[in-house]
């Protein structure tokens, strides 16, 4: 029996697989938010006073009145049970990037043995999952493992359907009994609050009287790969690590640039449509779908929403993508680099801040006054990316994202800001202290007291910048495809709060000493450019020149791996940033360093073990089987006195030997456990284990080019990327 039997079966399965049965399409109106307990539904079902009180809590973040909670819970239960829900779940977001849930039945057994369904306010508001199996980075000892979840009223409850049941899901925060945040939602709510008060300070100083709550918005573009489930099942690496650890590049990859925005394959489009339908029912505004650059790679993007809701929705989107793929005989890979040598997947986080009274604060606007305000917020962003760039790098540091950052395709690991030609020019003029006009047509005549009016068009897109201004928002392009967007949003909102507070202090002092507001703005922006202008870069972020210039001339940090990036979380000024703004206490921040480091170390260890086992039990045996069949052939030929080249056989023998040697070295390195610090362990994983894994791969991939295709046990890149 050939060793590639599973591969052959997979190909047969795929080529014979029919498309899913036809189903009539639904209208947007019939789908939209049907599975969400929306504000409109609450309004319709709750007594007026209760609704008012709840709305106030949602808008102001005040604590929910327990009496109100009972009424809301009862209405929520009515709605959910009418939709067939027998269970409810508190959904929370532990530090793993995943979504966690604890399910409980509405069932309550009465003294006479009968049952009723019950859902009290206190179980809506608070849950108590056993927290001991979630990472906490030393915050709690397991004997005091209790953590509790608390309803986040700002994110609506919804129903999750499976083919034979429904569950009412309640988005919650997850905190320890002593109040420390064990999740990603709590800091996001705190960071949003800090940003709100800092932004309000600045807006007040700019002369506004009526100022609504300022919040951040997020639109996250999600890239992903689809691979047929039959192939994925035959690849232990895809199964356990989410990426291929072996595989020679196919003859054709993305060099024809024919996939991006190409026609979507029918099977994929049917999958996408089901995803979108499910998202619509959950009130998630899916908006954009297209092929991505690599073969087998696609993108989905929603219409942007408030950061907290967008974050919950983003988690749901990842879940729905994965679950729906399974129903279509596909596997959805969210890994940042599933295939070496082809483009990886990111998640571009589009981020802006604004409110109901002043609108989008990162929108240039039409009048010089709006422009002045815009320049202040833009200046705040320039300062924050310069001052805390390494933190931005640290919050996207995962084992899988390391494959993108620093490689020549994704934004580099060096954090810089792209402003576009016109805006960069305005800031350069400010730096030179002589603001005379804007580069666009219709230049205005400007004195020191006046600011230019300019159009929204930021000019050319720069795809090589990690943090780019795109007309009315910034796009953080270095976030990993697999990551929760909470971490990046926490960092951005906290950093912005810090910058805005700094600006507010300066504005306050300058205006207090009699300076005009515009003159004060210009002088503050000049200081920002003098001290932080080094972070503004409009050139090619992938180029070697930039890497050199950024580090040597501009003093920016290049942190290529988690081993360099994660320790940033331990720096004193980062600890101060988070604690002074009330986002993370030093203990909470330290726990994050511990947890993320452990995750990195574990991911690399799992991959290394997989490399060893796949090399020994799949690749080496395939090489040997083929070698022995070659040897048999040679002896038969030589009996017939026919000469044949033994070169391929020698090559295979040599490569196999090198493969085993490399495996031996990797196994030895994995045995090391005597680390004196987490940092040392991180470095060992990044600088010793990973290169040794690459060595094994080098020989394995070379063998794939030599061994007969019929003997090769693993589905190939060609098959996985092109067959669906
Ligand atoms: P592109 O691929 O050109 O970057 P897409 O249309 O794929 O653009 O995605 C842009 C994303 O940015 C969408 O999710 C969109 O809703 C979001 N977005 C647009 N305006 C804003 C804004 N003001 N704040 C935050 N996100 C925004
Ligand atoms: Mg896009």
XYZ file of C-alpha atoms and ligand atoms in Angstrom:
752
model
C 0.000 0.000 0.000
C 1.536 3.342 -0.921
C 2.371 5.571 2.024
C 0.485 8.433 0.435
C -2.839 6.619 0.682
C -4.504 9.317 2.806
C -3.359 11.931 0.322
C -4.834 10.023 -2.594
C -8.075 9.499 -0.720
C -8.237 13.193 0.073
C -7.866 14.112 -3.581
C -10.582 11.641 -4.549
C -12.873 12.981 -1.865
C -12.360 16.571 -2.966
C -12.809 16.018 -6.664
C -16.045 14.109 -6.055
C -17.458 16.459 -3.453
C -20.702 18.091 -4.618
C -21.508 21.726 -3.925
C -23.861 22.219 -0.963
C -27.579 21.987 -1.863
C -29.207 25.141 -3.188
C -31.107 27.330 -0.748
C -33.156 30.384 -1.657
C -31.408 33.614 -0.656
C -32.850 35.761 2.141
C -33.305 39.514 2.253
C -31.216 41.723 4.504
C -34.341 42.835 6.368
C -35.351 39.280 7.140
C -31.907 38.452 8.513
C -30.650 41.584 10.227
C -30.067 41.149 13.972
C -32.847 38.560 14.306
C -30.698 36.722 16.856
C -29.737 39.807 18.877
C -31.518 41.227 21.881
C -31.185 44.707 20.467
C -31.938 48.026 22.088
C -35.078 48.204 19.945
C -36.281 44.840 21.256
C -35.561 45.893 24.816
C -37.460 49.092 24.279
C -40.437 47.176 22.994
C -40.399 44.616 25.806
C -39.331 46.553 28.891
C -41.361 48.952 31.030
C -40.443 52.532 30.156
C -38.617 53.294 33.420
C -36.597 50.095 33.259
C -35.558 50.782 29.692
C -34.543 54.325 30.593
C -32.423 53.113 33.482
C -30.780 50.442 31.342
C -30.067 52.909 28.573
C -28.436 55.234 31.051
C -26.192 52.409 32.216
C -25.247 51.620 28.637
C -24.474 55.210 27.805
C -22.743 56.287 30.986
C -21.279 53.011 32.224
C -23.059 53.390 35.585
C -23.736 50.311 37.672
C -26.923 48.444 36.841
C -29.708 48.689 39.419
C -30.455 45.100 40.702
C -34.234 45.609 40.388
C -33.726 46.609 36.776
C -31.586 43.526 36.216
C -34.448 41.224 37.256
C -36.861 42.783 34.793
C -34.292 42.766 31.978
C -33.384 39.136 32.696
C -36.996 38.089 32.543
C -37.566 39.853 29.218
C -34.356 38.438 27.827
C -35.356 34.927 28.850
C -38.798 35.304 27.265
C -37.191 36.367 24.030
C -34.543 33.638 24.082
C -36.831 30.769 25.059
C -39.304 31.781 22.360
C -36.397 31.247 19.965
C -35.810 27.772 21.367
C -32.978 28.498 23.802
C -32.813 26.096 26.754
C -29.429 27.349 27.955
C -27.655 30.630 28.509
C -23.906 31.266 28.496
C -21.688 33.958 29.917
C -19.210 34.608 27.133
C -15.814 36.015 28.049
C -12.439 36.676 26.534
C -9.527 35.197 28.477
C -5.919 36.085 27.685
C -5.688 33.257 25.156
C -7.116 35.261 22.180
C -9.950 32.730 22.183
C -13.539 33.067 23.313
C -14.667 31.158 26.412
C -18.169 30.364 27.591
C -19.866 28.759 30.554
C -23.282 27.288 29.753
C -26.137 26.845 32.219
C -29.695 25.682 31.693
C -32.715 27.865 32.408
C -34.108 24.724 34.053
C -35.132 24.873 37.686
C -36.534 21.788 39.449
C -39.455 22.417 41.780
C -40.226 20.597 45.037
C -42.915 18.490 43.312
C -40.414 17.328 40.707
C -41.770 19.519 37.943
C -39.514 21.950 36.105
C -39.816 25.583 35.122
C -37.414 27.858 33.321
C -35.842 30.552 35.402
C -33.398 33.393 34.826
C -32.907 35.873 37.635
C -31.270 39.269 37.355
C -28.349 38.185 39.471
C -27.417 35.342 37.119
C -27.693 37.658 34.152
C -25.422 40.178 35.811
C -22.912 37.840 37.377
C -21.588 34.360 36.721
C -18.978 32.272 38.415
C -17.015 30.046 36.071
C -14.190 28.068 37.612
C -11.356 30.288 36.558
C -8.504 27.980 37.450
C -7.922 26.646 33.973
C -7.579 30.041 32.340
C -4.187 31.708 32.179
C -3.783 34.358 34.857
C -0.042 34.903 34.949
C 0.286 34.384 38.659
C -2.618 36.619 39.716
C -4.329 33.784 41.533
C -3.184 30.612 43.149
C -5.396 27.715 42.015
C -6.833 27.271 45.501
C -8.398 30.672 45.179
C -9.370 30.086 41.615
C -12.711 31.769 41.730
C -13.163 34.309 39.044
C -16.420 35.867 38.081
C -17.985 37.122 34.908
C -20.104 40.262 34.822
C -22.487 41.321 32.076
C -21.122 44.059 29.820
C -24.327 45.960 29.146
C -22.685 47.873 26.296
C -22.488 44.726 24.175
C -25.847 43.139 23.300
C -26.867 39.579 24.184
C -27.485 37.225 21.273
C -28.477 33.690 20.349
C -25.980 31.176 19.023
C -27.663 28.543 16.900
C -26.451 25.088 16.104
C -28.403 22.715 13.867
C -30.416 21.357 16.814
C -30.506 24.046 19.480
C -29.914 27.616 20.573
C -28.051 29.235 23.436
C -28.538 32.723 24.817
C -25.080 34.341 24.942
C -24.252 37.194 27.286
C -21.015 39.132 26.688
C -19.179 39.570 29.985
C -15.997 40.769 31.599
C -13.953 38.196 33.509
C -12.264 39.291 36.708
C -10.679 37.622 39.693
C -12.379 37.581 43.051
C -10.036 40.354 44.120
C -11.017 42.455 41.116
C -8.063 41.995 38.767
C -8.862 41.792 35.075
C -8.317 38.254 33.811
C -9.581 39.046 30.345
C -9.248 41.309 27.348
C -12.561 43.128 27.669
C -12.051 44.770 31.064
C -8.930 46.719 30.034
C -10.636 47.719 26.789
C -13.533 49.287 28.699
C -11.077 51.015 31.030
C -8.891 52.279 28.173
C -11.952 53.623 26.375
C -12.962 55.490 29.520
C -9.471 56.982 29.897
C -9.459 58.075 26.255
C -12.932 59.573 26.649
C -11.933 61.813 29.536
C -8.662 62.896 27.930
C -10.396 63.708 24.632
C -13.088 65.669 26.456
C -10.394 67.747 28.199
C -8.868 68.667 24.851
C -12.234 69.411 23.234
C -13.168 71.646 26.149
C -9.910 73.565 25.778
C -10.621 73.911 22.064
C -13.759 75.780 23.023
C -16.522 73.212 22.767
C -19.352 73.477 25.277
C -21.475 70.476 24.476
C -19.355 67.344 24.289
C -20.811 63.834 24.040
C -18.942 60.720 25.152
C -15.912 60.169 22.949
C -15.380 56.603 21.883
C -13.170 54.749 19.465
C -14.402 52.879 16.424
C -12.910 49.798 14.879
C -13.337 48.135 11.527
C -11.191 45.014 11.360
C -10.361 43.470 8.009
C -9.902 39.732 8.476
C -7.710 37.714 6.125
C -7.892 33.936 6.080
C -7.041 30.825 4.079
C -9.393 28.034 3.116
C -8.043 24.524 2.703
C -10.093 21.458 1.963
C -10.832 19.560 5.157
C -9.631 16.297 3.638
C -6.154 17.754 3.066
C -6.054 19.413 6.475
C -6.935 16.111 8.143
C -3.915 14.510 6.491
C -1.558 17.180 7.860
C -0.772 16.838 11.581
C 0.860 20.285 11.450
C -2.308 22.002 10.198
C -4.316 20.093 12.755
C -2.203 20.995 15.773
C -0.233 24.109 14.846
C -2.557 25.714 12.296
C 0.309 26.086 9.830
C 2.400 23.862 7.614
C 5.765 23.037 9.122
C 6.933 21.387 5.905
C 6.217 21.768 2.216
C 8.175 22.794 -0.828
C 6.912 25.835 -2.719
C 4.634 25.036 -5.667
C 5.743 25.859 -9.214
C 3.035 28.486 -9.259
C 2.276 30.629 -6.249
C 1.194 34.245 -6.316
C 3.666 35.535 -8.885
C 0.977 36.105 -11.490
C -0.904 38.434 -9.164
C -4.034 36.839 -10.547
C -5.838 36.002 -7.339
C -6.328 39.369 -5.604
C -9.817 40.662 -6.419
C -10.155 37.827 -8.960
C -13.442 35.981 -9.399
C -14.285 34.184 -6.175
C -14.450 30.392 -6.703
C -18.072 29.213 -6.497
C -17.526 26.822 -3.618
C -15.901 29.627 -1.637
C -18.607 32.113 -2.459
C -21.269 29.709 -1.226
C -19.297 29.436 2.012
C -18.929 33.232 2.267
C -22.644 33.758 1.736
C -23.484 31.418 4.560
C -20.974 33.185 6.803
C -22.512 36.553 5.946
C -26.025 35.306 6.553
C -25.050 34.060 9.995
C -23.225 37.306 10.751
C -26.232 39.390 9.732
C -28.460 37.396 12.060
C -26.013 38.242 14.825
C -26.137 41.926 13.933
C -22.594 41.934 12.539
C -22.410 44.264 9.532
C -20.290 42.247 7.084
C -19.544 44.553 4.188
C -16.635 43.454 2.034
C -15.530 40.114 0.632
C -12.758 39.377 -1.804
C -9.919 37.112 -2.791
C -6.623 38.058 -1.196
C -3.149 38.046 -2.714
C -2.249 34.389 -2.184
C -4.033 31.481 -3.823
C -6.578 30.108 -1.348
C -6.571 33.363 0.631
C -9.624 35.570 1.198
C -10.800 38.566 3.199
C -13.916 39.643 5.028
C -14.424 43.132 6.467
C -17.355 44.541 8.382
C -18.671 48.069 8.542
C -16.926 49.706 11.510
C -18.547 49.821 14.958
C -17.776 51.053 18.477
C -14.530 49.389 19.595
C -16.025 47.234 22.346
C -18.843 45.860 20.205
C -16.527 45.546 17.201
C -14.172 43.471 19.339
C -16.897 41.069 20.441
C -18.152 40.897 16.879
C -14.656 40.219 15.601
C -14.345 37.248 17.956
C -17.711 35.984 16.752
C -16.646 36.451 13.145
C -13.613 34.232 13.695
C -15.799 31.589 15.340
C -18.390 31.708 12.553
C -15.708 31.525 9.857
C -14.235 28.391 11.411
C -17.552 26.683 12.150
C -19.101 27.456 8.797
C -16.000 26.240 6.955
C -16.436 22.834 8.584
C -19.995 22.600 7.287
C -18.605 23.131 3.795
C -15.853 20.537 4.016
C -13.271 23.277 4.403
C -10.892 24.342 7.127
C -10.521 28.062 7.748
C -6.942 28.887 8.703
C -6.547 32.099 10.659
C -2.846 31.506 11.263
C -0.658 34.422 10.213
C 1.582 32.254 8.042
C 0.047 28.904 7.134
C 2.271 28.477 4.066
C 5.908 29.506 3.849
C 6.747 31.518 0.762
C 3.185 32.726 0.140
C 1.606 35.814 1.641
C 0.516 35.585 5.237
C -2.719 36.798 6.821
C -3.186 39.900 8.890
C -6.023 41.765 10.456
C -5.965 45.443 9.603
C -7.446 47.356 12.485
C -9.028 50.570 11.224
C -9.324 52.894 14.182
C -10.803 56.312 14.710
C -12.126 58.334 17.635
C -15.146 60.555 17.770
C -18.482 61.381 19.307
C -21.993 62.489 18.514
C -21.338 66.197 18.959
C -17.975 66.754 17.239
C -18.062 63.794 14.847
C -14.987 61.866 13.752
C -12.029 63.646 15.348
C -9.615 62.136 12.837
C -11.533 63.587 9.924
C -9.882 66.725 8.503
C -13.246 68.423 8.026
C -14.034 71.352 5.785
C -13.109 74.456 7.733
C -9.739 75.641 9.076
C -11.224 75.310 12.562
C -12.088 71.663 12.018
C -8.642 71.236 10.541
C -6.993 72.650 13.639
C -8.838 70.187 15.804
C -7.977 67.390 13.435
C -4.287 68.334 13.506
C -4.331 68.195 17.311
C -5.693 64.643 17.320
C -3.376 63.655 14.509
C -0.435 65.139 16.421
C -1.511 63.130 19.451
C -1.292 59.976 17.335
C 2.183 60.885 16.020
C 3.403 61.425 19.568
C 1.909 58.198 20.856
C 3.332 55.980 18.135
C 6.763 57.470 18.689
C 6.684 57.413 22.449
C 5.123 53.969 22.756
C 5.949 52.319 19.411
C 7.585 49.331 21.123
C 4.352 48.791 23.073
C 2.403 48.693 19.801
C 4.857 46.028 18.665
C 4.495 44.139 21.948
C 0.700 43.914 21.766
C 0.868 42.150 18.415
C 3.667 39.818 19.466
C 2.659 36.193 19.040
C 4.597 33.201 17.786
C 2.494 33.146 14.654
C 2.633 36.883 13.922
C 6.433 36.802 14.153
C 6.326 35.056 10.781
C 4.834 38.167 9.180
C 6.515 41.034 10.942
C 10.039 41.361 9.775
C 9.458 39.178 6.751
C 9.299 41.087 3.500
C 5.564 41.191 3.024
C 3.751 42.379 6.095
C 4.500 45.683 7.730
C 7.911 45.626 9.357
C 8.443 45.147 13.081
C 9.531 48.810 13.239
C 6.591 51.009 14.192
C 6.259 54.187 12.115
C 3.413 56.426 10.972
C 2.409 57.082 7.391
C 0.525 60.350 6.907
C 0.249 60.644 3.157
C 2.078 63.235 1.074
C -0.166 66.189 1.835
C -0.521 65.749 5.566
C 3.151 64.915 5.984
C 3.947 68.165 4.217
C 1.686 70.134 6.565
C 3.409 68.616 9.594
C 6.854 69.303 8.093
C 5.898 72.950 7.674
C 4.711 73.038 11.263
C 8.056 71.578 12.323
C 9.873 74.310 10.418
C 7.690 76.887 12.108
C 6.496 78.310 8.816
C 3.098 77.029 7.900
C 2.342 78.560 4.547
C -0.036 76.297 2.739
C -1.210 72.905 1.855
C 0.176 70.940 -1.067
C -3.174 70.388 -2.680
C -4.804 72.648 -5.187
C -6.710 75.601 -3.776
C -3.912 76.559 -1.399
C -5.107 79.016 1.171
C -3.189 82.018 2.247
C -2.087 81.298 5.729
C -0.501 83.286 8.463
C 0.836 81.770 11.670
C -2.571 82.171 13.206
C -4.374 80.304 10.494
C -4.326 76.669 9.633
C -4.658 75.237 6.184
C -7.778 73.701 4.757
C -7.022 70.485 2.960
C -8.855 67.679 1.311
C -9.445 64.281 2.873
C -7.569 62.374 0.241
C -4.401 61.167 1.917
C -2.773 60.552 -1.437
C -1.387 57.179 -2.347
C -1.985 54.207 -0.111
C 1.164 52.986 1.536
C 0.886 49.246 2.000
C 4.245 48.908 3.692
C 3.471 51.060 6.726
C 2.364 49.450 9.968
C 0.323 52.489 11.006
C -1.150 54.458 8.161
C -3.500 57.423 7.977
C -6.219 56.553 5.482
C -8.286 59.701 5.125
C -10.389 59.696 8.298
C -8.821 56.960 10.441
C -5.583 55.169 11.131
C -5.068 51.632 9.975
C -2.920 49.452 12.220
C -1.819 46.930 9.648
C 0.552 44.787 11.658
C -2.079 43.017 13.781
C -2.145 39.239 13.375
C -5.030 37.430 11.666
C -5.534 35.105 14.612
C -5.454 37.762 17.293
C -8.154 39.396 19.306
C -8.293 43.081 18.377
C -8.781 43.945 22.040
C -5.065 44.149 22.871
C -4.229 46.564 20.038
C -7.313 48.686 20.831
C -6.417 48.801 24.526
C -2.913 49.969 23.634
C -4.044 52.537 21.077
C -6.718 54.058 23.297
C -4.409 54.169 26.312
C -1.541 55.693 24.351
C -3.886 58.247 22.824
C -5.295 59.128 26.243
C -1.750 59.794 27.422
C -0.995 62.026 24.425
C -4.265 63.921 24.737
C -3.684 64.532 28.443
C -0.227 65.840 27.652
C -1.669 68.130 24.975
C -4.433 69.285 27.337
C -1.852 70.221 29.985
C 0.127 72.246 27.452
C -2.947 73.891 25.926
C -4.207 74.782 29.351
C -0.916 76.425 30.294
C -0.504 78.301 26.996
C -4.063 79.564 26.796
C -3.872 80.441 30.506
C -0.840 82.595 29.805
C -2.764 84.528 27.176
C -1.816 82.786 23.940
C -4.493 82.386 21.280
C -5.812 78.863 20.812
C -4.424 78.546 17.281
C -0.985 79.802 18.281
C -0.990 77.387 21.202
C -1.946 74.522 18.898
C 0.828 75.379 16.454
C 3.453 75.581 19.152
C 2.372 72.269 20.662
C 2.373 70.594 17.272
C 5.865 71.964 16.673
C 7.068 70.399 19.914
C 5.451 67.116 18.876
C 7.215 67.207 15.524
C 10.563 68.203 17.094
C 10.427 65.427 19.642
C 8.471 62.725 17.835
C 8.627 63.573 14.118
C 11.168 60.772 13.624
C 8.307 58.289 13.594
C 6.735 59.807 10.467
C 7.820 57.856 7.404
C 6.277 57.804 3.958
C 8.717 55.558 2.099
C 9.001 51.823 1.562
C 8.777 50.137 4.957
C 10.055 46.837 3.564
C 13.333 48.228 2.263
C 16.708 47.497 3.823
C 17.484 51.237 3.735
C 14.520 51.990 5.987
C 15.512 49.300 8.460
C 18.958 50.845 8.672
C 17.774 54.449 8.728
C 14.997 53.800 11.239
C 17.349 52.266 13.757
C 20.584 54.176 13.156
C 19.371 57.670 12.306
C 15.937 57.882 13.840
C 16.451 55.808 16.939
C 13.374 53.635 16.359
C 13.410 50.105 17.683
C 13.341 47.037 15.463
C 11.966 44.172 17.539
C 11.825 41.244 15.141
C 10.592 38.495 17.477
C 8.525 38.016 20.627
C 11.766 37.537 22.527
C 12.576 41.214 21.965
C 9.005 42.539 21.903
C 7.315 40.958 24.932
C 9.803 42.272 27.542
C 8.636 45.786 26.567
C 5.602 45.036 28.766
C 7.935 44.989 31.744
C 9.407 48.434 31.185
C 8.859 51.012 33.873
C 7.345 53.711 31.646
C 4.871 51.211 30.205
C 3.830 50.141 33.683
C 3.359 53.827 34.566
C 1.349 54.492 31.419
C -1.163 51.752 32.176
C -1.411 52.358 35.895
C -1.722 56.142 35.799
C -4.602 55.887 33.331
C -6.283 53.141 35.348
C -6.162 50.604 32.529
C -3.962 47.890 34.038
C -2.414 47.704 37.477
C 1.255 46.693 37.654
C 0.123 43.226 38.772
C -2.272 42.921 35.831
C 0.383 44.073 33.379
C 2.972 41.692 34.815
C 0.499 38.838 34.483
C 0.114 39.631 30.815
C 3.853 39.399 30.248
C 3.858 36.019 32.002
C 0.886 34.665 30.069
C 1.964 35.859 26.624
C 5.514 34.636 27.158
C 4.266 31.237 28.204
C 2.025 31.104 25.143
C 4.972 31.911 22.900
C 7.218 29.336 24.510
C 4.495 26.680 24.376
C 3.622 27.358 20.749
C 7.226 26.982 19.682
C 7.610 23.820 21.769
C 4.498 22.238 20.237
C 5.724 23.054 16.741
C 9.183 21.710 17.488
C 7.735 18.425 18.760
C 5.589 18.184 15.649
C 8.593 18.832 13.430
C 10.437 16.013 15.143
C 7.588 13.528 14.960
C 6.607 14.330 11.381
C 10.222 14.168 10.220
C 10.786 10.842 11.933
C 7.492 9.096 11.307
C 6.383 10.451 7.944
C 9.163 12.076 5.969
C 12.130 9.854 6.788
C 10.132 6.643 6.238
C 8.897 7.938 2.865
C 12.481 8.667 1.839
C 13.620 5.226 2.958
C 10.789 3.399 1.206
C 11.605 5.174 -2.018
C 15.319 4.578 -1.544
C 14.787 0.881 -1.068
C 12.654 0.661 -4.182
C 15.426 2.483 -6.063
C 17.986 0.049 -4.680
C 15.874 -2.866 -5.819
C 15.624 -1.348 -9.283
C 19.399 -0.808 -9.435
C 20.150 -4.396 -8.578
C 17.689 -5.656 -11.171
C 19.201 -3.314 -13.770
C 22.716 -4.315 -12.933
C 21.750 -7.990 -13.324
C 20.697 -7.031 -16.832
C 23.962 -5.098 -17.232
C 22.018 -1.841 -17.734
C 23.679 1.224 -16.364
C 21.594 3.725 -14.383
C 22.495 6.847 -12.485
C 22.642 6.335 -8.748
C 22.917 10.071 -8.171
C 19.282 10.627 -7.051
C 19.626 7.765 -4.597
C 22.847 9.162 -3.166
C 21.229 12.537 -2.829
C 18.237 11.108 -0.978
C 20.497 9.120 1.302
C 22.558 12.210 2.116
C 19.515 14.410 2.706
C 17.919 11.766 4.926
C 21.058 11.566 6.992
C 21.167 15.348 7.373
C 17.478 15.323 8.260
C 18.067 12.912 11.115
C 21.066 14.890 12.336
C 19.003 18.091 12.369
C 16.189 16.298 14.203
C 18.724 15.134 16.770
C 19.958 18.665 17.380
C 16.429 19.984 17.711
C 15.476 17.241 20.185
C 18.536 18.045 22.245
C 17.744 21.773 22.318
C 14.189 20.996 23.420
C 15.567 19.120 26.414
C 16.963 22.302 27.891
C 14.980 23.547 30.869
C 17.500 25.362 33.090
C 16.431 28.907 32.384
C 17.131 31.596 34.914
C 14.440 33.931 33.597
C 11.427 34.005 31.308
C 13.407 36.283 28.998
C 16.115 33.669 28.651
C 13.533 31.022 27.829
C 11.953 33.313 25.210
C 15.329 33.873 23.611
C 16.054 30.153 23.564
C 12.756 29.529 21.760
C 13.291 32.348 19.259
C 17.005 32.075 18.581
C 17.798 28.396 19.097
C 14.676 26.264 18.671
C 13.220 28.104 15.702
C 16.381 28.055 13.550
C 16.809 24.353 14.321
C 13.234 23.720 13.182
C 14.035 25.582 9.970
C 17.048 23.327 9.476
C 14.935 20.193 9.677
C 12.495 21.726 7.256
C 15.225 22.589 4.785
C 16.202 18.907 4.406
C 12.607 17.698 4.442
C 11.580 20.115 1.692
C 14.629 19.137 -0.350
C 13.560 15.497 0.010
C 10.094 16.380 -1.254
C 11.769 17.403 -4.531
C 13.608 14.082 -4.791
C 11.215 11.418 -3.542
C 8.646 9.963 -5.963
C 5.375 11.867 -5.684
C 3.525 8.584 -5.161
C 5.466 7.951 -1.956
C 5.080 11.414 -0.441
C 2.799 11.181 2.605
C 1.734 14.812 3.017
C -0.681 16.795 0.852
C 1.505 19.209 -1.095
C 1.374 23.004 -1.235
C 0.133 22.718 -4.788
C -2.774 20.541 -3.741
C -3.716 22.537 -0.654
C -3.514 25.944 -2.306
C -5.126 25.163 -5.618
C -7.617 22.338 -5.102
C -10.982 23.233 -3.705
P -9.130 48.695 2.449
O -8.959 47.232 2.096
O -9.055 49.614 1.306
O -8.282 49.106 3.584
P -11.796 47.939 3.348
O -13.027 48.531 2.774
O -11.486 46.525 3.055
O -10.609 48.923 2.956
O -11.829 48.077 4.924
C -11.838 49.284 5.546
C -12.342 49.080 6.946
O -12.238 50.340 7.643
C -13.821 48.693 7.035
O -14.000 47.789 8.094
C -14.473 50.026 7.335
O -15.725 49.923 7.957
C -13.461 50.634 8.270
N -13.625 52.079 8.467
C -14.058 53.004 7.584
N -14.139 54.225 8.158
C -13.751 54.065 9.457
C -13.623 54.934 10.574
N -13.919 56.229 10.491
N -13.214 54.401 11.734
C -12.912 53.109 11.840
N -13.009 52.252 10.822
C -13.418 52.707 9.645
Mg -9.149 45.599 2.660
